[in-house]
Short mmCIF file of C-alpha atoms and ligand atoms in Angstrom, two decimals:
data_model
loop_
_atom_site.label_atom_id
_atom_site.label_comp_id
_atom_site.label_asym_id
_atom_site.label_seq_id
_atom_site.Cartn_x
_atom_site.Cartn_y
_atom_site.Cartn_z
CA MET A 1 74.00 -67.81 -169.33
CA SER A 2 77.22 -68.76 -166.89
CA THR A 3 77.93 -72.78 -167.97
CA GLU A 4 79.97 -72.87 -164.77
CA TRP A 5 77.74 -74.09 -162.53
CA LEU A 6 79.19 -74.60 -158.71
CA ASP A 7 77.51 -77.48 -156.19
CA THR A 8 76.81 -76.46 -153.14
CA VAL A 9 75.02 -78.32 -150.13
CA VAL A 10 72.08 -76.93 -148.39
CA ASP A 11 73.81 -76.34 -145.02
CA ASP A 12 70.92 -74.59 -142.86
CA ARG A 13 67.70 -73.91 -143.59
CA ARG A 14 65.57 -71.55 -141.53
CA ASP A 15 62.05 -69.78 -141.55
CA ALA A 16 63.01 -65.78 -140.78
CA THR A 17 59.43 -64.84 -141.66
CA GLY A 18 56.17 -66.59 -142.11
CA ARG A 19 57.21 -65.67 -146.00
CA ILE A 20 61.25 -65.90 -145.76
CA VAL A 21 63.31 -68.81 -145.41
CA VAL A 22 67.00 -68.59 -144.57
CA LEU A 23 69.01 -71.29 -146.67
CA ASP A 24 72.66 -71.38 -145.57
CA LEU A 25 74.92 -73.13 -148.65
CA VAL A 26 78.56 -74.36 -148.65
CA SER A 27 80.49 -76.71 -150.01
CA PRO A 28 80.14 -80.56 -150.86
CA GLY A 29 83.43 -81.22 -149.48
CA ASP A 30 83.92 -78.09 -147.08
CA ALA A 31 86.35 -75.83 -149.38
CA GLU A 32 85.83 -72.48 -149.41
CA LEU A 33 83.73 -70.61 -151.84
CA PRO A 34 84.53 -68.60 -154.90
CA GLU A 35 84.92 -65.04 -152.21
CA PHE A 36 82.06 -62.24 -153.04
CA ALA A 37 81.97 -58.80 -152.90
CA ALA A 38 78.59 -57.50 -150.59
CA GLY A 39 76.44 -57.00 -153.38
CA ALA A 40 76.52 -59.17 -155.30
CA HIS A 41 73.81 -61.99 -156.21
CA VAL A 42 74.54 -65.84 -157.37
CA ASP A 43 72.34 -67.58 -160.29
CA VAL A 44 70.57 -70.60 -158.89
CA LEU A 45 69.47 -73.31 -160.97
CA VAL A 46 66.67 -73.56 -159.02
CA ASP A 47 65.41 -76.75 -161.20
CA GLY A 48 67.76 -78.82 -163.23
CA ALA A 49 65.38 -80.99 -164.57
CA ALA A 50 63.16 -77.31 -165.54
CA GLY A 51 65.66 -75.11 -166.14
CA LEU A 52 65.01 -72.66 -164.51
CA VAL A 53 67.54 -70.21 -162.81
CA ARG A 54 66.51 -67.24 -160.42
CA GLN A 55 68.78 -64.18 -158.96
CA TYR A 56 69.05 -64.38 -155.50
CA SER A 57 71.26 -61.97 -153.17
CA LEU A 58 74.18 -63.21 -150.83
CA CYS A 59 73.28 -61.72 -147.67
CA GLY A 60 75.82 -63.13 -145.02
CA PRO A 61 79.35 -61.66 -144.38
CA PRO A 62 81.18 -61.05 -147.35
CA HIS A 63 84.55 -62.49 -145.57
CA ASP A 64 82.77 -65.90 -144.76
CA ARG A 65 84.27 -67.96 -147.19
CA SER A 66 82.76 -71.23 -146.04
CA ARG A 67 79.32 -70.19 -146.73
CA TYR A 68 76.85 -68.38 -149.26
CA ARG A 69 73.83 -67.14 -147.37
CA LEU A 70 70.50 -66.60 -148.99
CA ALA A 71 66.87 -65.37 -147.83
CA VAL A 72 64.14 -66.26 -150.08
CA LEU A 73 60.44 -64.37 -150.06
CA ALA A 74 57.98 -66.49 -150.79
CA GLU A 75 55.87 -64.50 -153.98
CA THR A 76 52.30 -64.77 -154.25
CA ALA A 77 52.56 -64.79 -158.30
CA SER A 78 55.30 -66.59 -157.94
CA ARG A 79 56.64 -68.63 -161.84
CA GLY A 80 57.91 -71.67 -159.79
CA GLY A 81 61.18 -70.22 -158.37
CA SER A 82 60.17 -68.83 -154.93
CA LEU A 83 58.67 -71.65 -153.51
CA ALA A 84 60.37 -74.84 -155.15
CA MET A 85 63.49 -73.10 -152.81
CA HIS A 86 61.10 -72.83 -150.40
CA ARG A 87 61.16 -76.65 -150.80
CA LEU A 88 64.77 -77.65 -150.12
CA ARG A 89 65.49 -79.14 -146.31
CA LYS A 90 68.98 -80.00 -144.66
CA GLY A 91 71.08 -81.56 -147.12
CA ASP A 92 69.41 -80.80 -150.17
CA ARG A 93 71.88 -80.16 -152.91
CA LEU A 94 71.71 -76.75 -155.20
CA ARG A 95 73.86 -75.83 -158.74
CA ILE A 96 74.80 -72.44 -158.52
CA SER A 97 77.15 -69.49 -160.36
CA PRO A 98 79.70 -67.58 -159.12
CA PRO A 99 78.96 -64.75 -157.22
CA ARG A 100 77.79 -61.91 -159.87
CA ASN A 101 77.84 -57.94 -158.55
CA ARG A 102 76.58 -54.98 -160.42
CA PHE A 103 75.31 -53.80 -156.71
CA GLY A 104 78.99 -52.80 -154.91
CA VAL A 105 79.91 -50.42 -152.19
CA ALA A 106 81.14 -47.00 -153.47
CA ALA A 107 84.61 -47.44 -152.40
CA GLU A 108 85.17 -43.34 -153.84
CA ALA A 109 82.49 -42.49 -151.33
CA ARG A 110 82.97 -41.43 -147.78
CA ARG A 111 79.22 -42.39 -146.37
CA HIS A 112 76.75 -44.50 -147.24
CA LEU A 113 72.88 -44.85 -146.93
CA LEU A 114 71.23 -48.04 -146.78
CA LEU A 115 67.88 -48.26 -147.68
CA ALA A 116 65.34 -51.37 -147.83
CA GLY A 117 62.45 -51.85 -148.44
CA GLY A 118 61.27 -56.00 -147.84
CA ILE A 119 63.47 -58.76 -149.26
CA GLY A 120 65.70 -55.54 -150.52
CA VAL A 121 66.96 -55.96 -147.31
CA THR A 122 69.41 -59.05 -148.39
CA PRO A 123 72.17 -57.39 -150.70
CA LEU A 124 72.25 -54.33 -148.19
CA LEU A 125 72.33 -56.94 -145.32
CA ALA A 126 75.95 -57.87 -146.77
CA MET A 127 77.06 -54.31 -147.45
CA ALA A 128 76.53 -53.39 -143.50
CA HIS A 129 78.66 -56.29 -142.72
CA ALA A 130 81.21 -55.17 -145.08
CA LEU A 131 81.08 -51.27 -143.65
CA ASP A 132 80.85 -52.89 -140.03
CA ALA A 133 84.50 -54.21 -141.53
CA GLY A 134 85.55 -50.85 -142.22
CA SER A 135 85.63 -47.87 -141.23
CA ALA A 136 83.27 -45.51 -143.32
CA GLU A 137 80.29 -43.85 -142.10
CA TYR A 138 76.68 -45.03 -143.07
CA GLU A 139 73.06 -45.61 -142.25
CA PHE A 140 71.22 -48.26 -142.75
CA HIS A 141 66.69 -48.02 -143.04
CA TYR A 142 64.99 -50.99 -143.48
CA CYS A 143 61.62 -50.89 -143.95
CA ALA A 144 58.92 -53.71 -143.37
CA ARG A 145 55.53 -54.03 -143.46
CA SER A 146 55.26 -55.32 -140.24
CA ARG A 147 58.01 -56.37 -137.49
CA ALA A 148 55.92 -60.11 -137.99
CA GLU A 149 57.16 -59.57 -141.32
CA ALA A 150 61.02 -58.46 -140.98
CA ALA A 151 63.73 -61.11 -141.89
CA PHE A 152 67.10 -60.52 -140.10
CA LEU A 153 65.44 -58.24 -136.86
CA ASP A 154 68.01 -60.98 -134.04
CA GLU A 155 71.13 -59.11 -136.29
CA LEU A 156 69.38 -55.92 -137.17
CA GLU A 157 67.48 -54.20 -134.66
CA HIS A 158 69.55 -53.01 -132.13
CA HIS A 159 72.13 -52.51 -134.46
CA PRO A 160 73.10 -48.84 -133.63
CA ARG A 161 73.34 -47.53 -137.96
CA VAL A 162 70.25 -49.64 -138.58
CA ARG A 163 66.48 -48.02 -138.49
CA LEU A 164 64.00 -50.47 -138.49
CA HIS A 165 60.69 -48.82 -139.50
CA VAL A 166 57.71 -50.56 -139.79
CA ASP A 167 54.08 -49.76 -142.09
CA ASP A 168 52.12 -50.85 -138.54
CA GLY A 169 54.51 -49.35 -135.92
CA PRO A 170 53.37 -45.74 -134.53
CA ALA A 171 53.37 -42.57 -136.70
CA GLU A 172 56.98 -41.46 -136.11
CA GLN A 173 59.21 -44.36 -136.36
CA ARG A 174 57.52 -44.70 -140.34
CA PHE A 175 60.32 -43.67 -143.02
CA ASP A 176 60.74 -40.64 -143.41
CA PRO A 177 62.08 -39.60 -147.19
CA ALA A 178 63.79 -36.40 -145.36
CA ALA A 179 66.23 -39.25 -144.00
CA ILE A 180 68.02 -38.90 -147.46
CA GLY A 181 68.68 -35.09 -146.94
CA ARG A 182 70.37 -33.23 -149.61
CA PRO A 183 72.55 -34.53 -152.02
CA ASP A 184 76.22 -34.52 -150.81
CA PRO A 185 79.36 -36.05 -152.83
CA GLY A 186 80.77 -38.25 -150.93
CA THR A 187 77.88 -39.96 -149.73
CA ALA A 188 76.50 -42.66 -152.03
CA ILE A 189 73.06 -44.15 -151.85
CA TYR A 190 71.57 -47.90 -152.42
CA VAL A 191 68.46 -48.62 -152.85
CA CYS A 192 66.60 -52.17 -153.11
CA GLY A 193 62.90 -53.47 -152.75
CA PRO A 194 59.82 -53.83 -154.12
CA ALA A 195 58.77 -51.57 -156.89
CA GLY A 196 56.49 -49.47 -155.17
CA PHE A 197 59.42 -48.22 -152.64
CA MET A 198 61.70 -48.12 -155.06
CA ASP A 199 60.02 -45.52 -157.12
CA PHE A 200 59.12 -43.85 -154.05
CA VAL A 201 62.48 -43.63 -152.66
CA ILE A 202 64.22 -42.70 -155.78
CA SER A 203 61.84 -39.54 -156.98
CA SER A 204 62.13 -38.21 -153.09
CA ALA A 205 65.84 -38.42 -154.03
CA ARG A 206 65.72 -36.97 -157.16
CA THR A 207 62.96 -34.55 -156.13
CA ALA A 208 66.26 -33.69 -153.12
CA GLY A 209 68.47 -32.98 -155.88
CA TRP A 210 70.59 -36.56 -155.55
CA PRO A 211 72.16 -36.58 -159.29
CA ALA A 212 71.05 -40.21 -160.88
CA GLU A 213 75.07 -41.29 -160.24
CA ALA A 214 75.09 -41.07 -156.58
CA ILE A 215 71.72 -43.61 -156.43
CA HIS A 216 72.93 -47.19 -156.64
CA LYS A 217 69.89 -49.61 -156.81
CA GLU A 218 68.88 -53.30 -157.97
CA ARG A 219 65.87 -54.35 -158.24
CA PHE A 220 64.44 -57.94 -158.38
CA ALA A 221 61.40 -57.55 -160.60
CA PRO A 222 61.48 -54.77 -164.28
CA VAL A 223 59.60 -51.95 -164.04
CA ASP A 224 57.46 -52.71 -167.41
CA ASP A 225 55.50 -55.93 -168.31
CA VAL A 226 59.12 -57.90 -170.30
CA ALA A 227 57.27 -58.76 -172.91
CA ALA A 228 57.31 -54.14 -173.96
CA HIS A 229 60.45 -55.16 -174.38
CA THR A 230 60.40 -56.56 -177.48
CA VAL A 231 57.77 -54.76 -178.95
CA GLY A 232 58.90 -52.52 -182.38
CA GLY A 233 60.53 -52.87 -185.60
CA ALA A 234 62.94 -55.28 -187.15
CA PHE A 235 66.21 -53.88 -187.33
CA THR A 236 69.71 -55.73 -188.00
CA VAL A 237 72.40 -56.43 -185.40
CA ARG A 238 75.91 -56.07 -186.65
CA LEU A 239 78.62 -58.36 -184.01
CA ALA A 240 82.40 -56.21 -185.34
CA SER A 241 84.80 -59.69 -184.78
CA THR A 242 82.79 -61.58 -187.62
CA GLY A 243 80.75 -58.68 -189.89
CA ALA A 244 77.80 -60.93 -189.57
CA GLU A 245 74.68 -58.84 -189.94
CA TYR A 246 71.17 -60.79 -188.59
CA GLU A 247 67.70 -59.32 -188.03
CA VAL A 248 66.16 -58.69 -185.25
CA ALA A 249 62.50 -59.24 -185.80
CA GLY A 250 59.64 -57.26 -183.55
CA GLY A 251 58.86 -59.48 -180.73
CA GLU A 252 62.15 -60.88 -180.31
CA SER A 253 65.19 -59.72 -178.38
CA VAL A 254 68.98 -59.21 -179.92
CA LEU A 255 69.73 -61.45 -177.17
CA ASP A 256 67.20 -64.36 -178.09
CA VAL A 257 68.70 -64.00 -181.78
CA LEU A 258 72.35 -64.74 -180.75
CA LEU A 259 71.18 -67.72 -179.52
CA ALA A 260 69.55 -68.42 -181.87
CA HIS A 261 72.47 -68.12 -184.26
CA ASP A 262 75.15 -70.09 -181.47
CA VAL A 263 76.28 -66.57 -180.68
CA ASP A 264 78.80 -66.86 -177.47
CA ALA A 265 76.40 -64.30 -175.78
CA PRO A 266 76.89 -63.68 -171.61
CA TYR A 267 73.05 -63.84 -169.99
CA SER A 268 71.02 -64.08 -166.60
CA CYS A 269 67.81 -62.90 -165.78
CA GLN A 270 66.48 -62.03 -169.66
CA GLN A 271 64.58 -58.99 -167.99
CA GLY A 272 67.00 -55.92 -167.97
CA ILE A 273 67.45 -55.91 -164.43
CA CYS A 274 70.47 -58.22 -163.92
CA GLY A 275 73.36 -56.37 -166.41
CA GLU A 276 74.97 -59.93 -167.35
CA CYS A 277 74.04 -59.02 -171.21
CA VAL A 278 75.93 -56.63 -171.40
CA VAL A 279 77.52 -55.41 -174.51
CA ARG A 280 78.89 -52.32 -175.77
CA VAL A 281 77.49 -51.23 -178.60
CA LEU A 282 80.32 -49.77 -181.77
CA ALA A 283 77.94 -47.54 -184.19
CA GLY A 284 73.86 -47.32 -185.10
CA GLU A 285 71.07 -45.55 -182.59
CA PRO A 286 69.73 -47.62 -178.95
CA ASP A 287 66.47 -47.71 -178.05
CA HIS A 288 67.58 -48.33 -174.48
CA ARG A 289 64.68 -50.21 -172.34
CA ASP A 290 66.27 -51.57 -169.77
CA ASP A 291 66.45 -51.36 -165.84
CA VAL A 292 69.76 -51.57 -165.26
CA LEU A 293 72.66 -48.97 -167.11
CA THR A 294 73.03 -45.89 -165.77
CA ASP A 295 72.61 -42.18 -168.18
CA ARG A 296 76.34 -42.67 -167.65
CA GLU A 297 76.39 -45.90 -168.72
CA ARG A 298 74.02 -45.57 -172.09
CA ALA A 299 76.25 -42.54 -172.65
CA ASP A 300 78.90 -44.56 -172.91
CA GLY A 301 77.74 -47.13 -174.97
CA LEU A 302 76.77 -49.81 -173.02
CA PHE A 303 73.60 -51.67 -173.77
CA THR A 304 71.74 -54.67 -172.80
CA THR A 305 70.98 -57.44 -175.24
CA CYS A 306 68.15 -59.17 -173.88
CA SER A 307 66.03 -55.75 -173.17
CA SER A 308 66.63 -52.96 -175.59
CA ARG A 309 66.03 -52.48 -179.54
CA ALA A 310 67.94 -50.30 -181.76
CA LEU A 311 66.18 -46.87 -183.42
CA SER A 312 68.35 -47.34 -186.67
CA PRO A 313 68.52 -49.56 -189.16
CA ILE A 314 71.90 -51.52 -188.13
CA LEU A 315 72.95 -51.28 -184.40
CA GLU A 316 76.84 -52.80 -184.32
CA LEU A 317 77.64 -54.21 -180.95
CA ASP A 318 81.01 -55.60 -180.17
CA LEU A 319 80.88 -59.17 -179.81
S1 FES B 1 70.69 -60.41 -168.95
FE1 FES B 1 69.85 -59.45 -167.09
S2 FES B 1 70.08 -57.26 -167.97
FE2 FES B 1 69.88 -58.27 -169.90
#
């Protein structure tokens, strides 16, 4: 977990829909905030007393360092985070981490296909701002249940690159996976939204022949129950830097064990979706259970300590 928190103040708060609030955060002294690239998110210390931390994408223009814009959906099954965010008012203080990013715009692509479902519009809106400032070709499909539930219509509805699809609208405007098209080595696909939407888009793209590496995704929730991440037998983790060995029992994560032994290991979501806890495996066979690493990253030896386990008796980590 980041120990470097930034103090911010809510400078503006507006209801974008009945369930989505948009918050503009500024530095208390009006200093510039740290720069960020499109697709970045911040950890938010929602309730300092309770230590409740949630991740929210930055959806404002990346070139504007005077403010960070967040959009927060009031989750019906909220664990307290989104509802506390909705209670914020102008002038309230909020501590956040510096921006982190595992969902950036692929620099090598010459064309970008942005596919957002619901509140998944937030990181892709920042990407659209960034792409508008450049010359790359892009297309942005924004799917929502209804117009009433679609945020940022004022910015997006008449944008020439954006196609709005609402479930309760005429059939001809609904999202057609044919819009994903045939695989093109110069095109990058970005998808963000609820699990059902993401699974549909990703499986449509894969069925059409798109390679996994071309599909960039950011999930707001793990595919499986987080409890499933720690199911399994015991194994040992060894730290390459010190040679220290710790047993990871069934029901606990590698990260749990590292933190219990005061190892300074990075982490954030603890759900296998943010990538903040990624370390390299130097020896042993990992049992990957995260929803963030690509096949290539796994083949390169990357590993999430919060959600993955070992198939071998010992796993040596580059820590
Ligand atoms: S802490 Fe987010 S993936 Fe592990």
